[in-house]
Amino acid sequence: MDFSYTNEQEILKDILREFCDKEITPKVAEYDRKREFDYSIIEKLHKQKLLGVVIPKEYGGVGGSLIDQAIICEEIARNSFTAMVVTNFTWYMPYEILRVGTEENKKRWISYLFDGKKLGAHSGTEADAGTDAASVRTWAKLEGDEWVINGTKWFVSNLGKADYYFISLRTAEDRYNGMSTILVEKNTPGMTIGRRVEHISVRGINNGELIFENCRVPKENLIGRLNKGFYDMLVLYDVIRLFFAIGAVGIARGALESSIKFAQERQQFGKPIGDFQLIRAMIADMATEIDAARLLIYRALDMERKGLKHTKETCMAKLYATEMADRTTYKAIQIHGGYGVTTDFPVERYWRDARITTIGEGTSEIQRLIIASEIFKSEKIVLDSALD
Amino acid sequence: MTQHSINLGIMLNIAVCIKEIPEEIRVNKKTYTLIREGIKGVINPCDKNAIELSVTLKEKHGGKVTLISMGPQNVEKTLIHGLAMGADQAVFICDKAFAGADTLATAFTLVTAIKKLGHFQLILCGKASADSGTQHIGPQIANFLGITQVTYAVGLAVENNKVRVKRQLMDEYETVEVEFPVLISVVKGMNEPRIPSYVDIYEASKKDFFRWSINDLGLKEDQVGLTGSPTKISKILPPETIRQCKMLQGTLEEICNDLAQILKT
């Protein structure tokens, strides 16, 4: 068991820091204030071959390791969680196809979608379908060689900015055996952008409502197996959740680094506040929890690399990392005192961004239910036991 | 070899001497020494400019770039970073015997490696290291090799087998023209060092990487490291910083003038 980074991974961290210092950090506060994002970052990351390194060479990627991908996500999130979430949508969906797509899907879509320019979006949530993902009511019905989609999706990230959307919807009445995923490219007639929602986290991301009214897409846009979309989603979550969790680690690290700097500079009672034991205790807890979260994530990624089942380990990592980010960013504000709640310092943004991490990609509550379900080795489907 | 280099008949063999420094300078207030343990190592900033310059020259004129660094085991990463930026091979001089070397012993060891590698038209280094800042190494290497040296370079062009260098002096720039072989020390910010791509990092690990010990260089212990160093450092102390708040009074113009005066001094 080797817990150290390779030389290459250390350099990867260094170059990401350089890249972020130059291209992301100076603009972060502005993204947040104006609720905008500088999409040119995608092209710049692509030039550095830093987008979706896990995509294999045969599909236009570089075939990098899962840990390298996690390093990239953490370093970007350390500077801007918004930037991590947005840029991950350039490779999440190609990766989804790689994991759960059919051979035809892979040939038709991966290279086409993963071109270093296209931005994707994934939509599962509806007004009455969130944690209970199987209750979606957006329908797709096959008419000839086309799917006809009707319904309204909610909390769609990259709304209006994405080049394509992966829509989780219903293709049959059966609760779990009636869900599928269909790809809809932008500007497809019948798909319209609805209301953009305001939120306190990841403010640079467009997020809101996507409306389908007799939207027609080719039959080949079905991603994965017909009516097995729910099960495909569970498989996918085992990995995707980890990249969301590592983003939480990135946020927490940003908060810790800012706190250390502040504690060394801020003088009270004639000495830096970092000399006081209560501040030091907070810093020690923050640093310890960040490392613990990262190690949980790396363990699950290592199991993925070895082809082992890691649903429980992924949920543990996601649960711990995201709640840790919430605790850590709270402490960061506490250390910064009054300055912590001003927009002159980044910690209030870290705190706001950390808040979504315990909700997005599965709430803490559902992570706990899945972990418990795995521990008790329930034979019933996870969500059924959760809802019983 | 590029078409350009064929026309000029130049194939630049360039050596770049680089140093890894701690990312943050911290001094142990009890032992008066630099704390290196637990602090990340990075390429000395102006050495990065030297690497960028070497790779740019190679791309324009053809040739080969060799990185040379002396230091403890973890310096390997710094050299691989330089290879990822586009250098062709790296020489890592590492041996316990080299520990504690002053600038003279360091320059002597580097020069021994340079001689072992062969002939270089151009030897580049940073103006100074950000941790010790002596600015000794470049001039000492040139002196040991008996070649021309140009310090404080902010611009450089190779034309007709000559090098034209723009130097940054206290209050002015000076342009000099010199012939090969030459040692040039460069100023931080003379160019914008490239950020290697993900692929470059992994390709760098496949490039030639040599580890040389005291035996590989044919040196004796009394010529290197602490024993080969005439300089003995007794104490390292951080500069004292005093925080003082001063409220400026008067009209806006008076306040601005006072502020300008404070900033000048």
XYZ file of C-alpha atoms in Angstrom:
653
model
C 0.000 0.000 0.000
C 1.591 3.263 -1.120
C 0.127 6.526 0.174
C 2.524 8.852 -1.591
C 2.006 10.735 -4.831
C 4.320 9.928 -7.743
C 6.669 12.601 -9.079
C 4.295 13.020 -12.014
C 1.355 13.591 -9.685
C 3.322 16.145 -7.665
C 4.131 17.990 -10.899
C 0.493 17.709 -11.956
C -0.484 19.473 -8.728
C 2.151 22.150 -9.330
C 1.055 22.886 -12.885
C -2.585 22.993 -11.851
C -1.726 25.512 -9.175
C 0.087 27.607 -11.800
C -2.818 27.266 -14.200
C -5.438 28.155 -11.608
C -3.430 31.093 -10.233
C -3.274 32.483 -13.751
C -6.606 31.582 -15.290
C -9.137 30.940 -12.538
C -8.336 32.545 -9.174
C -8.260 36.169 -10.351
C -11.780 35.809 -11.759
C -13.448 33.700 -9.079
C -14.971 36.473 -6.997
C -16.310 38.111 -10.138
C -18.002 34.889 -11.323
C -19.688 34.666 -8.000
C -20.806 38.283 -7.849
C -22.055 38.525 -11.429
C -23.383 34.955 -11.566
C -21.284 34.335 -14.659
C -18.599 31.948 -15.783
C -15.645 32.380 -18.120
C -16.202 29.474 -20.498
C -12.848 30.109 -22.229
C -11.306 28.143 -19.345
C -12.594 24.968 -20.995
C -10.513 25.580 -24.107
C -7.471 26.455 -22.000
C -7.780 23.281 -19.917
C -8.234 21.273 -23.096
C -5.016 22.760 -24.513
C -3.217 21.536 -21.387
C -4.856 18.095 -21.866
C -6.363 18.452 -18.403
C -9.999 17.809 -19.259
C -11.292 14.322 -18.548
C -7.942 12.587 -18.380
C -9.767 9.324 -17.576
C -11.198 9.152 -21.101
C -9.192 6.476 -22.975
C -6.913 7.341 -25.892
C -9.127 5.489 -28.388
C -11.856 8.056 -27.716
C -9.641 11.117 -27.933
C -8.556 11.218 -24.295
C -5.188 10.562 -22.722
C -6.054 7.452 -20.708
C -4.955 8.862 -17.356
C -5.613 7.364 -13.949
C -8.599 7.939 -11.681
C -6.307 9.402 -9.004
C -4.910 11.900 -11.536
C -8.467 12.892 -12.398
C -9.186 13.351 -8.682
C -6.068 15.505 -8.285
C -7.226 17.724 -11.148
C -10.730 18.072 -9.703
C -9.408 18.885 -6.220
C -6.957 21.513 -7.437
C -9.554 23.259 -9.594
C -12.149 23.127 -6.799
C -9.604 24.539 -4.359
C -9.767 27.701 -6.434
C -13.316 27.521 -7.700
C -15.848 24.780 -7.090
C -17.932 26.377 -9.834
C -15.050 25.912 -12.290
C -14.709 22.261 -11.299
C -18.401 21.529 -11.715
C -18.677 23.319 -15.068
C -15.527 21.836 -16.584
C -16.354 18.325 -15.352
C -19.408 18.492 -17.589
C -17.096 18.283 -20.601
C -16.274 14.672 -19.757
C -18.914 13.360 -17.317
C -21.281 12.284 -20.056
C -18.653 10.725 -22.341
C -17.492 8.886 -19.212
C -21.074 7.845 -18.515
C -21.296 6.313 -21.972
C -18.025 4.541 -21.354
C -19.438 3.044 -18.161
C -23.003 2.221 -19.128
C -23.352 2.872 -22.843
C -23.863 0.266 -25.536
C -21.113 -0.415 -28.081
C -23.121 1.620 -30.622
C -23.337 4.503 -28.115
C -19.584 4.433 -27.630
C -18.813 4.502 -31.338
C -21.420 7.119 -32.147
C -21.040 9.504 -29.256
C -17.874 9.479 -27.098
C -15.411 11.112 -29.511
C -18.124 13.398 -30.823
C -19.045 14.689 -27.370
C -15.534 14.685 -25.915
C -13.904 17.198 -28.237
C -12.583 19.679 -25.675
C -15.259 22.209 -26.594
C -18.656 20.680 -25.984
C -20.248 21.211 -22.648
C -22.832 18.756 -21.381
C -25.523 18.683 -18.741
C -27.325 15.932 -16.922
C -30.869 16.248 -15.793
C -32.657 13.911 -13.438
C -34.519 16.213 -11.075
C -38.110 17.277 -11.591
C -40.571 19.160 -9.428
C -41.549 15.883 -7.709
C -38.425 13.803 -8.350
C -35.189 14.487 -6.487
C -33.749 11.956 -4.069
C -36.581 9.731 -5.230
C -35.092 9.632 -8.699
C -37.409 6.897 -9.951
C -40.463 9.102 -9.739
C -39.654 11.139 -12.865
C -42.669 11.951 -15.035
C -40.983 13.346 -18.129
C -41.824 10.852 -20.840
C -40.217 9.753 -24.090
C -42.321 7.718 -26.492
C -40.979 6.080 -29.605
C -42.715 7.175 -32.799
C -41.115 5.561 -35.812
C -37.406 6.295 -35.602
C -37.787 9.156 -33.170
C -38.279 9.677 -29.459
C -40.923 12.249 -28.629
C -40.203 13.899 -25.270
C -42.670 15.758 -23.053
C -42.189 17.089 -19.522
C -40.259 19.597 -17.429
C -36.884 19.074 -15.774
C -35.611 21.137 -12.875
C -32.192 22.096 -11.429
C -30.516 21.553 -14.790
C -26.893 22.681 -14.513
C -25.293 24.525 -17.450
C -28.796 25.504 -18.463
C -28.707 27.268 -21.816
C -24.926 26.891 -21.952
C -24.703 23.153 -22.589
C -24.261 21.773 -26.088
C -26.215 18.671 -25.145
C -28.367 17.353 -22.301
C -28.628 13.835 -20.905
C -32.219 13.502 -19.763
C -33.301 10.834 -17.268
C -36.899 10.098 -18.158
C -39.608 7.526 -18.338
C -39.917 5.156 -21.282
C -42.265 2.682 -19.567
C -44.611 2.765 -16.558
C -42.605 0.345 -14.353
C -41.040 2.368 -11.524
C -37.515 0.956 -11.729
C -37.668 -0.871 -15.063
C -39.144 1.992 -16.995
C -36.437 4.644 -16.890
C -33.975 5.513 -19.650
C -31.505 8.237 -20.571
C -31.852 10.182 -23.810
C -29.442 12.692 -25.295
C -30.880 15.953 -26.609
C -28.606 18.380 -28.444
C -29.032 22.121 -28.006
C -31.369 23.969 -30.353
C -33.477 20.858 -30.841
C -37.032 22.060 -31.618
C -39.396 21.385 -28.739
C -36.760 21.929 -26.021
C -36.865 25.356 -24.407
C -34.908 26.996 -21.628
C -37.133 27.988 -18.731
C -36.569 30.017 -15.580
C -33.061 30.358 -14.180
C -32.979 29.798 -10.449
C -30.954 31.887 -7.984
C -28.857 29.984 -5.462
C -26.228 30.627 -2.815
C -23.804 27.902 -3.961
C -21.924 27.682 -7.273
C -23.390 30.998 -8.311
C -21.515 31.079 -11.628
C -23.440 28.099 -12.919
C -26.650 28.562 -14.879
C -29.219 26.342 -13.286
C -32.954 26.028 -13.761
C -35.805 24.689 -15.802
C -35.750 22.784 -19.095
C -39.050 22.276 -20.871
C -39.903 19.606 -23.445
C -42.952 19.918 -25.660
C -43.120 17.253 -28.363
C -39.347 17.408 -28.650
C -38.195 14.881 -31.247
C -34.761 13.253 -31.230
C -33.386 10.298 -33.229
C -33.787 6.780 -31.840
C -29.989 6.452 -31.623
C -29.945 9.139 -28.894
C -30.942 6.520 -26.323
C -27.941 6.157 -24.006
C -27.457 2.804 -22.314
C -30.116 0.122 -22.068
C -33.794 0.835 -22.722
C -35.795 0.916 -19.471
C -32.673 0.160 -17.377
C -31.642 3.772 -16.889
C -32.262 3.644 -13.153
C -29.798 0.785 -12.655
C -27.279 2.404 -15.018
C -27.526 5.530 -12.907
C -26.683 3.599 -9.727
C -23.572 2.151 -11.379
C -22.556 5.573 -12.599
C -23.070 7.230 -9.224
C -20.483 4.917 -7.678
C -17.799 6.882 -9.548
C -19.284 10.285 -10.314
C -20.059 10.874 -6.644
C -16.369 10.550 -5.877
C -15.479 13.401 -8.223
C -18.096 15.571 -6.553
C -16.698 14.557 -3.152
C -13.145 15.447 -4.134
C -14.490 18.869 -5.079
C -15.635 19.215 -1.464
C -12.080 18.379 -0.381
C -10.853 21.123 -2.720
C -13.239 23.653 -1.169
C -12.142 22.640 2.348
C -8.478 22.950 1.382
C -9.046 26.430 0.032
C -10.716 27.319 3.335
C -7.880 25.797 5.358
C -5.125 27.521 3.377
C -6.891 30.857 3.669
C -7.319 30.278 7.429
C -3.653 29.400 7.974
C -2.558 32.558 6.145
C -5.019 34.677 8.077
C -4.064 33.121 11.442
C -0.407 33.916 10.775
C -1.084 37.525 9.806
C -3.929 38.632 12.059
C -2.600 40.046 15.309
C -4.635 40.204 18.506
C -3.385 40.664 22.049
C 0.043 41.394 20.603
C 0.571 38.157 18.707
C -0.715 36.286 15.642
C -4.017 34.568 16.375
C -2.394 31.359 15.081
C -0.468 31.299 18.366
C -3.680 30.788 20.338
C -4.547 27.199 21.182
C -8.220 27.413 20.245
C -7.349 28.619 16.752
C -4.628 25.989 16.444
C -7.115 23.286 17.447
C -9.477 24.349 14.678
C -6.651 24.332 12.123
C -5.548 20.879 13.316
C -9.088 19.477 13.021
C -9.561 20.984 9.577
C -6.276 19.556 8.262
C -6.958 16.122 9.769
C -10.470 15.891 8.368
C -9.359 17.000 4.904
C -6.753 14.250 4.765
C -9.211 11.675 6.078
C -11.783 12.617 3.436
C -9.239 12.454 0.645
C -8.049 9.032 1.773
C -11.635 7.715 1.816
C -12.078 8.953 -1.746
C -8.773 7.480 -2.901
C -9.707 4.120 -1.346
C -12.933 3.993 -3.348
C -11.112 5.052 -6.525
C -8.539 2.331 -5.950
C -11.332 -0.240 -5.615
C -12.814 1.063 -8.867
C -9.427 0.650 -10.549
C -9.265 -2.926 -9.310
C -12.775 -3.656 -10.556
C -14.174 -4.212 -7.057
C -17.661 -3.210 -5.920
C -17.418 -0.002 -3.908
C -20.931 1.392 -3.463
C -20.539 1.527 0.320
C -17.037 3.015 0.166
C -18.148 5.661 -2.354
C -21.090 6.686 -0.180
C -18.863 6.834 2.909
C -16.406 9.050 1.032
C -19.130 11.310 -0.350
C -20.892 11.592 3.010
C -17.740 12.316 4.977
C -16.038 14.632 2.478
C -19.051 16.855 1.936
C -20.064 17.140 5.594
C -16.395 17.728 6.388
C -16.387 20.623 3.894
C -19.404 22.085 5.671
C -17.663 21.858 9.071
C -14.327 23.082 7.750
C -15.689 26.131 5.974
C -17.689 27.021 9.094
C -14.453 26.957 11.107
C -12.679 28.976 8.417
C -15.213 31.778 8.854
C -14.869 31.484 12.624
C -11.089 31.928 12.347
C -11.510 34.932 10.050
C -13.944 36.489 12.511
C -15.853 39.468 11.124
C -13.754 39.413 7.968
C -14.985 35.885 7.319
C -18.494 37.001 6.507
C -17.360 39.765 4.161
C -16.885 39.252 0.453
C -13.366 40.687 0.807
C -12.233 37.210 1.830
C -12.995 33.975 -0.034
C -14.135 31.906 2.958
C -17.779 32.961 2.828
C -17.864 31.656 -0.760
C -16.231 28.382 0.290
C -18.903 28.043 2.979
C -21.733 28.733 0.527
C -20.256 26.329 -2.049
C -19.742 23.607 0.581
C -23.456 23.750 1.366
C -24.534 22.238 -1.952
C -22.063 19.368 -1.689
C -24.087 17.580 0.999
C -27.116 17.738 -1.305
C -25.957 17.380 -4.903
C -25.194 13.920 -6.375
C -27.202 12.380 -3.548
C -27.941 13.922 -0.169
C -26.085 12.963 3.003
C -29.260 11.246 4.114
C -29.382 8.953 1.094
C -25.650 8.204 1.482
C -26.301 7.077 5.065
C -29.208 4.897 3.982
C -27.145 3.252 1.259
C -24.206 2.675 3.621
C -26.518 1.096 6.191
C -28.212 -0.945 3.506
C -24.844 -2.258 2.325
C -23.805 -3.020 5.905
C -26.982 -4.972 6.602
C -26.636 -6.527 3.130
C -30.271 -5.943 2.293
C -31.317 -7.922 -0.716
C -33.898 -5.321 -1.550
C -33.082 -2.501 -3.895
C -31.373 0.255 -2.016
C -33.935 2.947 -2.588
C -36.819 0.674 -1.694
C -35.264 -0.022 1.672
C -34.604 3.654 2.046
C -38.203 4.528 1.462
C -39.788 1.675 3.429
C 16.569 20.333 -36.874
C 14.328 23.086 -38.143
C 14.735 24.761 -41.547
C 15.707 27.897 -39.677
C 18.578 26.201 -37.933
C 19.887 24.692 -41.173
C 20.056 28.182 -42.659
C 21.968 29.521 -39.714
C 24.092 26.466 -39.310
C 23.444 26.521 -35.574
C 22.614 23.572 -33.403
C 22.567 24.849 -29.895
C 23.803 22.562 -27.197
C 22.413 24.218 -24.079
C 22.939 23.391 -20.421
C 20.601 24.870 -17.842
C 21.594 24.801 -14.183
C 18.568 24.789 -11.936
C 17.908 24.677 -8.225
C 14.995 23.497 -6.162
C 14.071 25.885 -3.386
C 11.522 25.624 -0.581
C 8.176 27.136 -1.593
C 8.186 29.129 1.612
C 11.233 30.514 3.405
C 11.078 29.666 7.105
C 13.922 29.990 9.555
C 14.421 27.919 12.680
C 14.847 30.639 15.273
C 16.784 28.315 17.593
C 19.294 26.751 15.193
C 19.408 29.722 12.770
C 19.041 27.424 9.766
C 16.499 27.206 6.956
C 13.621 24.813 7.593
C 13.283 22.475 4.623
C 11.420 19.578 6.215
C 7.745 19.484 5.362
C 7.995 22.416 2.960
C 7.285 21.734 -0.671
C 10.143 22.184 -3.134
C 9.666 24.197 -6.317
C 11.881 25.272 -9.205
C 13.681 28.507 -8.366
C 11.555 31.109 -10.227
C 14.231 32.640 -12.461
C 15.623 29.166 -13.235
C 12.213 28.474 -14.734
C 12.749 31.494 -16.989
C 16.113 29.987 -17.968
C 14.425 26.688 -18.886
C 11.802 28.533 -20.926
C 14.520 30.461 -22.751
C 16.476 27.278 -23.517
C 13.436 25.502 -24.917
C 12.424 28.540 -26.997
C 15.941 28.724 -28.455
C 15.927 24.999 -29.201
C 12.571 25.295 -30.946
C 13.889 28.154 -33.066
C 17.411 26.986 -33.850
C 17.395 23.265 -33.139
C 19.669 21.617 -30.615
C 19.499 19.932 -27.271
C 18.742 21.117 -23.747
C 20.333 19.438 -20.725
C 19.171 20.282 -17.223
C 21.621 19.977 -14.358
C 20.777 20.194 -10.694
C 22.488 19.315 -7.454
C 20.433 18.616 -4.384
C 18.789 16.079 -2.093
C 16.724 13.121 -3.297
C 13.432 14.964 -3.779
C 14.943 17.314 -6.397
C 14.184 14.617 -8.967
C 10.668 16.058 -9.289
C 12.004 19.499 -10.147
C 14.115 18.078 -12.957
C 11.185 16.084 -14.357
C 9.143 19.306 -14.308
C 11.880 20.931 -16.399
C 11.858 17.974 -18.792
C 8.085 18.361 -19.104
C 8.670 21.972 -20.133
C 10.664 20.686 -23.110
C 14.243 19.944 -22.020
C 15.744 16.779 -23.514
C 17.708 15.213 -20.697
C 18.478 15.781 -17.047
C 21.461 15.209 -14.814
C 20.772 14.904 -11.131
C 23.856 15.287 -8.941
C 23.021 13.660 -5.669
C 25.258 12.332 -2.934
C 25.485 12.824 0.803
C 29.020 14.109 0.227
C 27.605 17.201 -1.520
C 25.543 18.269 1.481
C 26.332 21.631 3.031
C 28.111 22.963 -0.072
C 28.607 26.718 -0.343
C 28.333 28.450 -3.705
C 31.958 27.765 -4.656
C 31.749 24.029 -3.946
C 28.369 23.908 -5.716
C 29.692 25.700 -8.816
C 32.764 23.437 -8.841
C 30.575 20.316 -8.690
C 28.258 21.634 -11.427
C 31.238 22.475 -13.636
C 32.642 18.963 -13.189
C 29.310 17.603 -14.437
C 29.215 20.092 -17.323
C 32.731 19.016 -18.411
C 31.746 15.356 -18.186
C 28.740 16.013 -20.426
C 30.845 17.602 -23.178
C 30.790 20.954 -24.897
C 27.972 23.464 -24.550
C 27.674 26.672 -26.575
C 25.302 28.108 -24.065
C 25.002 27.658 -20.315
C 21.963 29.277 -18.729
C 21.049 29.817 -15.137
C 18.803 32.034 -13.099
C 20.173 35.309 -11.770
C 19.933 34.126 -8.182
C 18.106 31.614 -6.047
C 15.115 32.931 -4.157
C 16.243 31.220 -0.938
C 19.893 32.328 -0.614
C 20.134 34.965 -3.347
C 23.917 35.171 -3.596
C 24.023 35.476 -7.430
C 27.358 33.616 -7.205
C 26.698 30.391 -9.084
C 26.514 31.732 -12.655
C 29.686 33.849 -12.484
C 31.563 31.088 -10.645
C 30.665 28.502 -13.304
C 31.832 30.873 -16.057
C 35.039 31.498 -14.140
C 35.771 27.801 -13.633
C 35.138 27.133 -17.336
C 37.019 30.220 -18.463
C 34.177 31.428 -20.672
C 32.381 34.737 -21.178
C 29.501 35.560 -18.868
C 26.563 37.893 -19.258
C 24.433 38.521 -16.199
C 20.942 40.035 -15.660
C 19.631 39.009 -19.103
C 16.112 40.155 -19.919
C 16.258 39.513 -23.654
C 18.286 37.302 -25.923
C 18.666 36.660 -29.652
C 21.011 34.326 -31.493
C 22.221 35.693 -34.818
C 25.138 34.683 -37.031
C 26.713 32.528 -34.375
C 26.616 35.360 -31.905
C 24.378 36.096 -28.979
C 22.899 39.507 -28.442
C 21.808 39.975 -24.859
C 19.761 42.759 -23.322
C 20.844 43.298 -19.721
C 18.836 44.926 -16.987
C 20.993 47.305 -14.947
C 19.984 49.546 -12.073
C 18.603 52.436 -14.099
C 19.045 51.380 -17.703
C 19.208 48.510 -20.167
C 22.425 47.527 -21.878
C 22.736 45.396 -25.011
C 25.877 43.344 -25.489
C 26.993 40.981 -28.214
C 29.080 37.962 -27.326
C 30.398 34.845 -29.001
C 29.839 31.240 -27.988
C 30.509 29.657 -25.581
C 28.865 31.872 -23.058
C 27.153 31.663 -19.696
C 24.055 33.795 -19.329
C 22.146 34.371 -16.112
C 18.566 35.470 -16.589
C 16.246 37.720 -14.640
C 12.885 36.558 -13.320
C 10.072 37.618 -15.590
C 12.193 37.819 -18.771
C 9.656 35.475 -20.382
C 6.547 33.597 -19.409
C 7.483 30.017 -18.532
C 5.174 27.565 -20.235
C 2.874 25.319 -18.237
C 3.425 21.733 -19.388
C 0.421 19.717 -20.457
C -0.719 16.523 -18.743
C 0.813 14.518 -21.596
C 4.120 16.425 -21.331
C 4.442 15.358 -17.676
C 4.194 11.676 -18.467
C 6.384 11.973 -21.599
C 9.047 13.671 -19.455
C 9.463 10.540 -17.369
C 10.566 8.669 -20.506
C 13.420 11.089 -21.270
C 17.080 10.421 -20.353
C 17.663 10.990 -16.675
C 21.124 10.488 -15.158
C 21.932 10.290 -11.461
C 25.519 11.076 -10.690
C 27.259 10.530 -7.365
C 30.626 11.821 -6.169
C 32.236 8.706 -7.674
C 30.536 9.258 -11.050
C 32.066 12.735 -11.135
C 35.489 11.472 -10.018
C 35.649 13.948 -7.144
C 37.069 13.648 -3.659
C 35.159 14.446 -0.476
C 37.403 17.363 0.463
C 36.568 19.067 -2.855
C 32.805 19.114 -2.335
C 30.067 19.618 0.215
C 30.720 21.189 3.570
C 34.376 20.151 3.696
C 35.047 21.671 0.263
C 33.384 24.952 1.185
C 35.441 27.956 2.278
C 32.283 29.768 3.417
C 30.889 28.810 6.786
C 27.390 30.035 7.561
C 27.066 30.877 11.217
C 23.465 32.097 11.307
C 20.463 32.624 9.041
C 18.024 35.196 10.310
C 14.772 36.364 8.757
C 14.561 40.123 8.149
C 12.734 41.838 10.961
C 9.359 43.195 10.006
C 7.671 45.804 12.108
C 4.001 46.622 11.693
C 3.331 50.254 12.219
C 0.172 52.172 11.491
C 0.596 55.823 10.500
C -2.379 58.054 9.744
C -1.688 60.693 7.097
C -3.256 64.098 7.609
C -3.872 67.031 5.295
C -5.455 67.695 1.916
C -5.761 64.911 -0.632
C -2.730 66.269 -2.484
C -0.670 66.447 0.703
C -1.668 62.922 1.673
C -0.746 61.633 -1.798
C 2.612 63.398 -1.686
C 3.353 62.022 1.772
C 2.343 58.536 0.683
C 4.566 58.741 -2.414
C 7.440 59.829 -0.212
C 6.924 56.903 2.173
C 6.751 54.434 -0.723
C 9.972 55.875 -2.187
C 11.894 55.407 1.026
